[in-house]
PDB file of C-alpha atoms in Angstrom:
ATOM      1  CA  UNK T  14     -46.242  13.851  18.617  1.00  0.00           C
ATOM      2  CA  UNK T  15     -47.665  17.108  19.225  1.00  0.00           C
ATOM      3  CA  UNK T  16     -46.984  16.797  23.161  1.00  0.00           C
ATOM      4  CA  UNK T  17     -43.240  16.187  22.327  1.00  0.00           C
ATOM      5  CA  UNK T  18     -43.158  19.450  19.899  1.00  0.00           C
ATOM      6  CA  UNK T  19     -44.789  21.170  22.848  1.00  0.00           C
ATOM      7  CA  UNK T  20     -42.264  19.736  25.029  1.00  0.00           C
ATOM      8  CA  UNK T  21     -39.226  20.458  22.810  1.00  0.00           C
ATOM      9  CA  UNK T  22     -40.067  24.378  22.805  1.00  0.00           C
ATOM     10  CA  UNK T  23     -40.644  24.607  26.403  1.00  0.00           C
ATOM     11  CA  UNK T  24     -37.332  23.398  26.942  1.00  0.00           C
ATOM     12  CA  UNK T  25     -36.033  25.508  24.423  1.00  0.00           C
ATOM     13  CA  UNK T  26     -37.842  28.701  25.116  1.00  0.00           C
ATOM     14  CA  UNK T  27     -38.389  29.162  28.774  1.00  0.00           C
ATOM     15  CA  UNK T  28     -34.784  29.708  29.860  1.00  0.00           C
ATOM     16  CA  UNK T  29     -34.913  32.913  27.420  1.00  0.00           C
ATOM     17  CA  UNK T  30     -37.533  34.366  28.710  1.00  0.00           C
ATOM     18  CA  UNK T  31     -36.926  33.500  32.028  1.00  0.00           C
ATOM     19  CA  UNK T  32     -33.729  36.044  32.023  1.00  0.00           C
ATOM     20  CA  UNK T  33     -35.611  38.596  30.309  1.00  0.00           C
ATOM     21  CA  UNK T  34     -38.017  38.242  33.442  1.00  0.00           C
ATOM     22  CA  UNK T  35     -35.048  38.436  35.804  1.00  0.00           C
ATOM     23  CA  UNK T  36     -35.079  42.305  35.153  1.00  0.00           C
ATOM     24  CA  UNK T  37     -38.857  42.701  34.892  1.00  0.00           C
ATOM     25  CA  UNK T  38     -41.304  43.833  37.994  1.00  0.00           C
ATOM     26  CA  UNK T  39     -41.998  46.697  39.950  1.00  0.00           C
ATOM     27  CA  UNK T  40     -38.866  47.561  42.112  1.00  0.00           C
ATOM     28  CA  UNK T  41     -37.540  50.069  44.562  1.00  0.00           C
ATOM     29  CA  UNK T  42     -33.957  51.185  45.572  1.00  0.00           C
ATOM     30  CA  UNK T  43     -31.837  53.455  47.522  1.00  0.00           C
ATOM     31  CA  UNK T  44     -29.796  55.334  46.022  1.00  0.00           C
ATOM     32  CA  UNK T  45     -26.475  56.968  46.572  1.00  0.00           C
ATOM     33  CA  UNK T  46     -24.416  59.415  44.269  1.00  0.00           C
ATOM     34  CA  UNK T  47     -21.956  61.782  43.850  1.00  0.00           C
ATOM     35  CA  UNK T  48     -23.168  65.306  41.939  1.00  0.00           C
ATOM     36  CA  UNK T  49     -21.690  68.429  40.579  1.00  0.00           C
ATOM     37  CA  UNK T  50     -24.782  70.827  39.508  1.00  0.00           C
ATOM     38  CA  UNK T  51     -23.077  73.760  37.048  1.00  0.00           C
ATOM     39  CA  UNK T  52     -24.047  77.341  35.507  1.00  0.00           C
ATOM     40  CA  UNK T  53     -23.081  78.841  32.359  1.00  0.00           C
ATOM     41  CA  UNK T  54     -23.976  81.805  30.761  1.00  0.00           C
ATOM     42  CA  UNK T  55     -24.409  83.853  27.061  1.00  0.00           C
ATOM     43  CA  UNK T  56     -21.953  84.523  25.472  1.00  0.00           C
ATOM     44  CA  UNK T  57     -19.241  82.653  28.258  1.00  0.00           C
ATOM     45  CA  UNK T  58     -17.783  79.363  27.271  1.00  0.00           C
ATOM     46  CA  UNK T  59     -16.576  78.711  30.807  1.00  0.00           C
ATOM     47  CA  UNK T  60     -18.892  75.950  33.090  1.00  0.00           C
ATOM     48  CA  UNK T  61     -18.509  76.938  36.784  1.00  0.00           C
ATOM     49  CA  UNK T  62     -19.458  74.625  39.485  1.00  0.00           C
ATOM     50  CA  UNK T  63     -22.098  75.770  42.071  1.00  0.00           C
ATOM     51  CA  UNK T  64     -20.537  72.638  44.546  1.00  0.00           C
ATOM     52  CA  UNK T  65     -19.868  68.969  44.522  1.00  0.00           C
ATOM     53  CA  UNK T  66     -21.529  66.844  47.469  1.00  0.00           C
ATOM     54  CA  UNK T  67     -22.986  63.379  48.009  1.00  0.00           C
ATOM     55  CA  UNK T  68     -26.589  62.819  47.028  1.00  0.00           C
ATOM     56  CA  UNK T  69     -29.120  60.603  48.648  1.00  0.00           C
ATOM     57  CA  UNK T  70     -32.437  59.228  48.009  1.00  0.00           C
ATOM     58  CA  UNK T  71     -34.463  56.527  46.267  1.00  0.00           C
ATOM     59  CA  UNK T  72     -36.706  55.048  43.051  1.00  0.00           C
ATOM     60  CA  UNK T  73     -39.512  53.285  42.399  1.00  0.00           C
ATOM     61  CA  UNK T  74     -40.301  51.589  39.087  1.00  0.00           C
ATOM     62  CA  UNK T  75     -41.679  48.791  37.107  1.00  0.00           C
ATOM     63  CA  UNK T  76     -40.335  47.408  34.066  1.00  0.00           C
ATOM     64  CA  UNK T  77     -42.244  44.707  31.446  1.00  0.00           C
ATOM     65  CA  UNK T  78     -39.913  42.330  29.789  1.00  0.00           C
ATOM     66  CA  UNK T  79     -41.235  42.627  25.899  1.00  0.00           C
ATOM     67  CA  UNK T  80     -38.405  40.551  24.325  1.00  0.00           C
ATOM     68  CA  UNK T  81     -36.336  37.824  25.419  1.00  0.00           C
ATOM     69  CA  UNK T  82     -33.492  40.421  25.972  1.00  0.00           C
ATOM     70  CA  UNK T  83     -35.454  43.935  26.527  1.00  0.00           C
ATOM     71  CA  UNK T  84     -37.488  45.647  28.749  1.00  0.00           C
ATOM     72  CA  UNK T  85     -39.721  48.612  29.047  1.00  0.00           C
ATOM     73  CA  UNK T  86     -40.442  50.217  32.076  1.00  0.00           C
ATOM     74  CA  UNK T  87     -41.104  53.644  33.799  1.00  0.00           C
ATOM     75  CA  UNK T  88     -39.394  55.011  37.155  1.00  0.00           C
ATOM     76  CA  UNK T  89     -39.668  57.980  40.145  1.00  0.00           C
ATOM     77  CA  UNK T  90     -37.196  59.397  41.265  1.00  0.00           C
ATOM     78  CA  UNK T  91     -36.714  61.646  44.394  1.00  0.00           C
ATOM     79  CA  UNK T  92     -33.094  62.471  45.827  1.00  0.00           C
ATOM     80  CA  UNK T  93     -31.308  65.070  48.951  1.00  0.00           C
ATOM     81  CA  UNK T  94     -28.537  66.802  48.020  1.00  0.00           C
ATOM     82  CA  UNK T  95     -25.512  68.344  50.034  1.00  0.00           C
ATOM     83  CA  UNK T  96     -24.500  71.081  47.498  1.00  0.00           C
ATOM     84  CA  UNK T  97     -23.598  74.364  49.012  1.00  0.00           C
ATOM     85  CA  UNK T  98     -21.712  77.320  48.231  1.00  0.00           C
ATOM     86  CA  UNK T  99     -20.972  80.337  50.629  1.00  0.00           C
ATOM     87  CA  UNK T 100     -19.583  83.839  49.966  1.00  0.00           C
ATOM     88  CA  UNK T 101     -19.327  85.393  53.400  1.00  0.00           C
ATOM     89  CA  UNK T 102     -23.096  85.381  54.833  1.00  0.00           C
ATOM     90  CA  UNK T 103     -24.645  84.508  51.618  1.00  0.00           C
ATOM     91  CA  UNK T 104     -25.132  80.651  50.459  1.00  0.00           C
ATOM     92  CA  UNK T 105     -26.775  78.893  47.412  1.00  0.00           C
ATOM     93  CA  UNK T 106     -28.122  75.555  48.175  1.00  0.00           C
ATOM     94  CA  UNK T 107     -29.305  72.367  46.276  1.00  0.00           C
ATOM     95  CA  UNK T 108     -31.804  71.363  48.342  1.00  0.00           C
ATOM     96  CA  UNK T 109     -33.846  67.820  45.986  1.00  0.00           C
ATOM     97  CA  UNK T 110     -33.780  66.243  42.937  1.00  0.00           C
ATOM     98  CA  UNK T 111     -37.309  65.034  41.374  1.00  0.00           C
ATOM     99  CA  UNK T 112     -37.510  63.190  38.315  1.00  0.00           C
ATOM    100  CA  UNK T 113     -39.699  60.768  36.232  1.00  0.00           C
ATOM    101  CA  UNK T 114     -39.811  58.772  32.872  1.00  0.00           C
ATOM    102  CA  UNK T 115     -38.896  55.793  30.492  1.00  0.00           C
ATOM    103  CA  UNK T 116     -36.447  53.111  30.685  1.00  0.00           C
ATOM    104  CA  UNK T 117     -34.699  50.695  28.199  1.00  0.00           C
ATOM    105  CA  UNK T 118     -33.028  47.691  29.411  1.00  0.00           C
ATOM    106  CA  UNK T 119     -30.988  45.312  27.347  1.00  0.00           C
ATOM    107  CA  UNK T 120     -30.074  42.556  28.972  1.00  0.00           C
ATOM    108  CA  UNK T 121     -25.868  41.728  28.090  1.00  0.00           C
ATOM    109  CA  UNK T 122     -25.548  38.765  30.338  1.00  0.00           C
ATOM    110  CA  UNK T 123     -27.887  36.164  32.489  1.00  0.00           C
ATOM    111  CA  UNK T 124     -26.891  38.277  35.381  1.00  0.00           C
ATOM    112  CA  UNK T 125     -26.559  41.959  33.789  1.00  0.00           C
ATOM    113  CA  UNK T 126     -28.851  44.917  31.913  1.00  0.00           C
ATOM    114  CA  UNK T 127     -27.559  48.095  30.250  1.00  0.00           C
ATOM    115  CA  UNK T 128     -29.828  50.716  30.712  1.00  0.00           C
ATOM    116  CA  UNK T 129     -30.931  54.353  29.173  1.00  0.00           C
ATOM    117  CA  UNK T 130     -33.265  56.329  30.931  1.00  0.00           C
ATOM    118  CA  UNK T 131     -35.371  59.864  29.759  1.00  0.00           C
ATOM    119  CA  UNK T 132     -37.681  61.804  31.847  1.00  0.00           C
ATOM    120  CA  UNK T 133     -38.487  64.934  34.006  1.00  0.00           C
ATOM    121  CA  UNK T 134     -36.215  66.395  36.273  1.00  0.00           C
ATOM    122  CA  UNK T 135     -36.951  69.253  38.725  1.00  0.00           C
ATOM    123  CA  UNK T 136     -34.061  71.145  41.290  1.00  0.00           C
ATOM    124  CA  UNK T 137     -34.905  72.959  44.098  1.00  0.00           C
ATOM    125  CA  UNK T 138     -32.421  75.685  44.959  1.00  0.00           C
ATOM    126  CA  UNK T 139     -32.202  77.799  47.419  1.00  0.00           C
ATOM    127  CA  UNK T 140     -30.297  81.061  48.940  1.00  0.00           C
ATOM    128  CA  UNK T 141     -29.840  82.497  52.519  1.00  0.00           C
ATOM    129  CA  UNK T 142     -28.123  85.564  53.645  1.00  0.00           C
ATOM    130  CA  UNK T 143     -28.369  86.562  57.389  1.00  0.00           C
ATOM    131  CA  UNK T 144     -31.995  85.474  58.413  1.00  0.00           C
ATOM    132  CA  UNK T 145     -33.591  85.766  55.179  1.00  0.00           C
ATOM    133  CA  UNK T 146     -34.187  82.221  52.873  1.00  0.00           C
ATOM    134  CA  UNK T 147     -36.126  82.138  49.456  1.00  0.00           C
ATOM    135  CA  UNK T 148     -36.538  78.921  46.849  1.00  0.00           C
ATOM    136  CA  UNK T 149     -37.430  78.341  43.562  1.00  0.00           C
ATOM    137  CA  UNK T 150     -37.479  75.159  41.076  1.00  0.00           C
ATOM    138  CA  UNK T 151     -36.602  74.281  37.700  1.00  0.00           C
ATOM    139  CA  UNK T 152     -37.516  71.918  35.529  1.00  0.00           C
ATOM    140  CA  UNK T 153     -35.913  70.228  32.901  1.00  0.00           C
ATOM    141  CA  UNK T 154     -34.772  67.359  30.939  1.00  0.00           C
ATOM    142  CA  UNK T 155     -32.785  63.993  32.432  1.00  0.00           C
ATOM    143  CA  UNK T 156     -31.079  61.126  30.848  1.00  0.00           C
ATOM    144  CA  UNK T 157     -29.348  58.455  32.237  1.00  0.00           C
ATOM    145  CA  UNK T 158     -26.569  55.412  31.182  1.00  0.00           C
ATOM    146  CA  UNK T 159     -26.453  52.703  33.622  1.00  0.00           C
ATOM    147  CA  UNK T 160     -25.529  48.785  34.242  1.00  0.00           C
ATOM    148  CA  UNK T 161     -27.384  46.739  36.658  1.00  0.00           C
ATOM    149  CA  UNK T 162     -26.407  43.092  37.905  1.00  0.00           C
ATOM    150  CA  UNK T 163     -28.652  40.895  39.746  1.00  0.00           C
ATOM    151  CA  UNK T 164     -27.481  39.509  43.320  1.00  0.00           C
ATOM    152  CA  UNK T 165     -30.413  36.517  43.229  1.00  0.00           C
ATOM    153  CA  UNK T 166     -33.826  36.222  42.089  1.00  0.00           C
ATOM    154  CA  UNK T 167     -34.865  39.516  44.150  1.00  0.00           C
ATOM    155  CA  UNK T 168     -32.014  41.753  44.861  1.00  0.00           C
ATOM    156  CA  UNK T 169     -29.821  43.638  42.252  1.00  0.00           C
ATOM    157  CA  UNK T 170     -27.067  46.593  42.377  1.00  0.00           C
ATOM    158  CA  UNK T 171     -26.524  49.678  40.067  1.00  0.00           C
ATOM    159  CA  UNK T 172     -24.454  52.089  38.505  1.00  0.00           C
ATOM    160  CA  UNK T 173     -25.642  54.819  36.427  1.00  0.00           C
ATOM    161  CA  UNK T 174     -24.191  58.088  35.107  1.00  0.00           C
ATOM    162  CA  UNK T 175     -26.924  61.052  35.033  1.00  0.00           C
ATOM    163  CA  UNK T 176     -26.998  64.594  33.400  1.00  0.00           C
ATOM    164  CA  UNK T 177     -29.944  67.000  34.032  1.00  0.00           C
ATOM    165  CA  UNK T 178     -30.626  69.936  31.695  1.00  0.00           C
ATOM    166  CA  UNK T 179     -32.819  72.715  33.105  1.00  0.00           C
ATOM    167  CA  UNK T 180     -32.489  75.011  30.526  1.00  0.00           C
ATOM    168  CA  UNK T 181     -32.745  78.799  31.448  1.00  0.00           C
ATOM    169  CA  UNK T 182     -32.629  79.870  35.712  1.00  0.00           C
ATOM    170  CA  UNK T 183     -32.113  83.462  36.639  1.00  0.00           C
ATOM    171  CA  UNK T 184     -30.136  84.185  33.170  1.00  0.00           C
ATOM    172  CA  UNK T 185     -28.250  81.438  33.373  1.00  0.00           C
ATOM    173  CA  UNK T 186     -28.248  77.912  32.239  1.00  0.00           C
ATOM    174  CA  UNK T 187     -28.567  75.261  34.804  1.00  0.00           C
ATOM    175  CA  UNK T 188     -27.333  71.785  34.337  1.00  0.00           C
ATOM    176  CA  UNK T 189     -26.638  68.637  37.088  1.00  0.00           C
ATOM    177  CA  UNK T 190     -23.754  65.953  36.399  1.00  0.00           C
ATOM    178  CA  UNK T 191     -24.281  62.897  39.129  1.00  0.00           C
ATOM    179  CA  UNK T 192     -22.776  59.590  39.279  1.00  0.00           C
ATOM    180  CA  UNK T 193     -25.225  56.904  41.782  1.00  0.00           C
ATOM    181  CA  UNK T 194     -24.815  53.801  42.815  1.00  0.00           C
ATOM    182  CA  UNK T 195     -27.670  51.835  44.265  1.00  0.00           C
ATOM    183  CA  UNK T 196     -29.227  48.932  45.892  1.00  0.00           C
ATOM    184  CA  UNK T 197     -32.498  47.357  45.018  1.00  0.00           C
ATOM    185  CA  UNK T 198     -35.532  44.595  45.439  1.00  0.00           C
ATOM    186  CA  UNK T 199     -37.907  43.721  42.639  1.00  0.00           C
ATOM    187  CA  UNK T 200     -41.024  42.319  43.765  1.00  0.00           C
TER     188      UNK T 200
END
């Protein structure tokens, strides 16, 4: 009797928890996405952009299912940008994008997870004028929206909408908008 109990909530129980550990694992991506960092300052209510340009770049994470439906993980993040803007001989570049933290997933279908992420950012930018380059970081805050679908028992696809906050650079405050889409393998 007890074997058929056993039985009964196997049956019942494993497909559950088998989709919750469809989006658990370590995994790594490439990434692709479309950014806008932007300045404001005290006192100004205006947002001016410093450039729009692709991004490119990867992650590495791993996620723990710890529900039938919801997952835990942590993730890397390191990304290229191809932000410029020139006045004459003098140009401000985005140069990278590093960031690290959490991630929620909720899983929404057998196939699909909606996702928040928090963590660390840091933006390298720098400026040229005629010979002469210098850097400097920031670091801030990131969050993150996103939906990813599975494409098999390995391979999954994403879209996520990002904002960076890096709080105070040079007297002004420094934020990054980016929409990515990218392409993945859990192991």
């Amino acid at each position: 009797m007890y074997k058929g109990l056993l039985l009964a909530a196997a049956v019942v129980t494993c497909p559950t928890v088998a989709s919750a550990q469809d989006f658990a694992g370590a995994r790594i991506e490439a990434r692709i996405g479309y950014e806008t960092p932007t300045v404001t300052t005290d006192g100004d209510d205006e947002v001016y952009k410093i450039g729009s340009a692709a991004s490119f770049g990867g992650e590495i994470g791993y996620d723990l299912a710890v529900s039938k439906t919801v997952t835990l993980g942590a993730y890397g993040t390191y990304e290229t940008s191809g932000v410029s803007l020139c006045d004459g001989s003098i140009c401000l570049d985005v140069n990278h994008n590093i960031g690290a933290g959490g991630r929620v997933g909720i899983e929404i279908s057998p196939k699909a997870q909606l996702y928040g992420k928090l963590g660390y950012t840091q933006i390298k930018i720098s400026a040229r004028d005629t010979g002469l380059t210098a850097s400097d970081t920031a670091d801030g805050v990131q969050g993150a929206i996103g939906i990813g679908v599975n494409f098999g028992r390995r391979f999954y696809g994403a879209v996520e909408i990002n904002y960076g906050d890096y709080g105070r650079f040079y007297d002004l405050n420094l934020q990054r908008r980016q929409l990515a889409g990218s392409l993945g393998v859990r192991f």
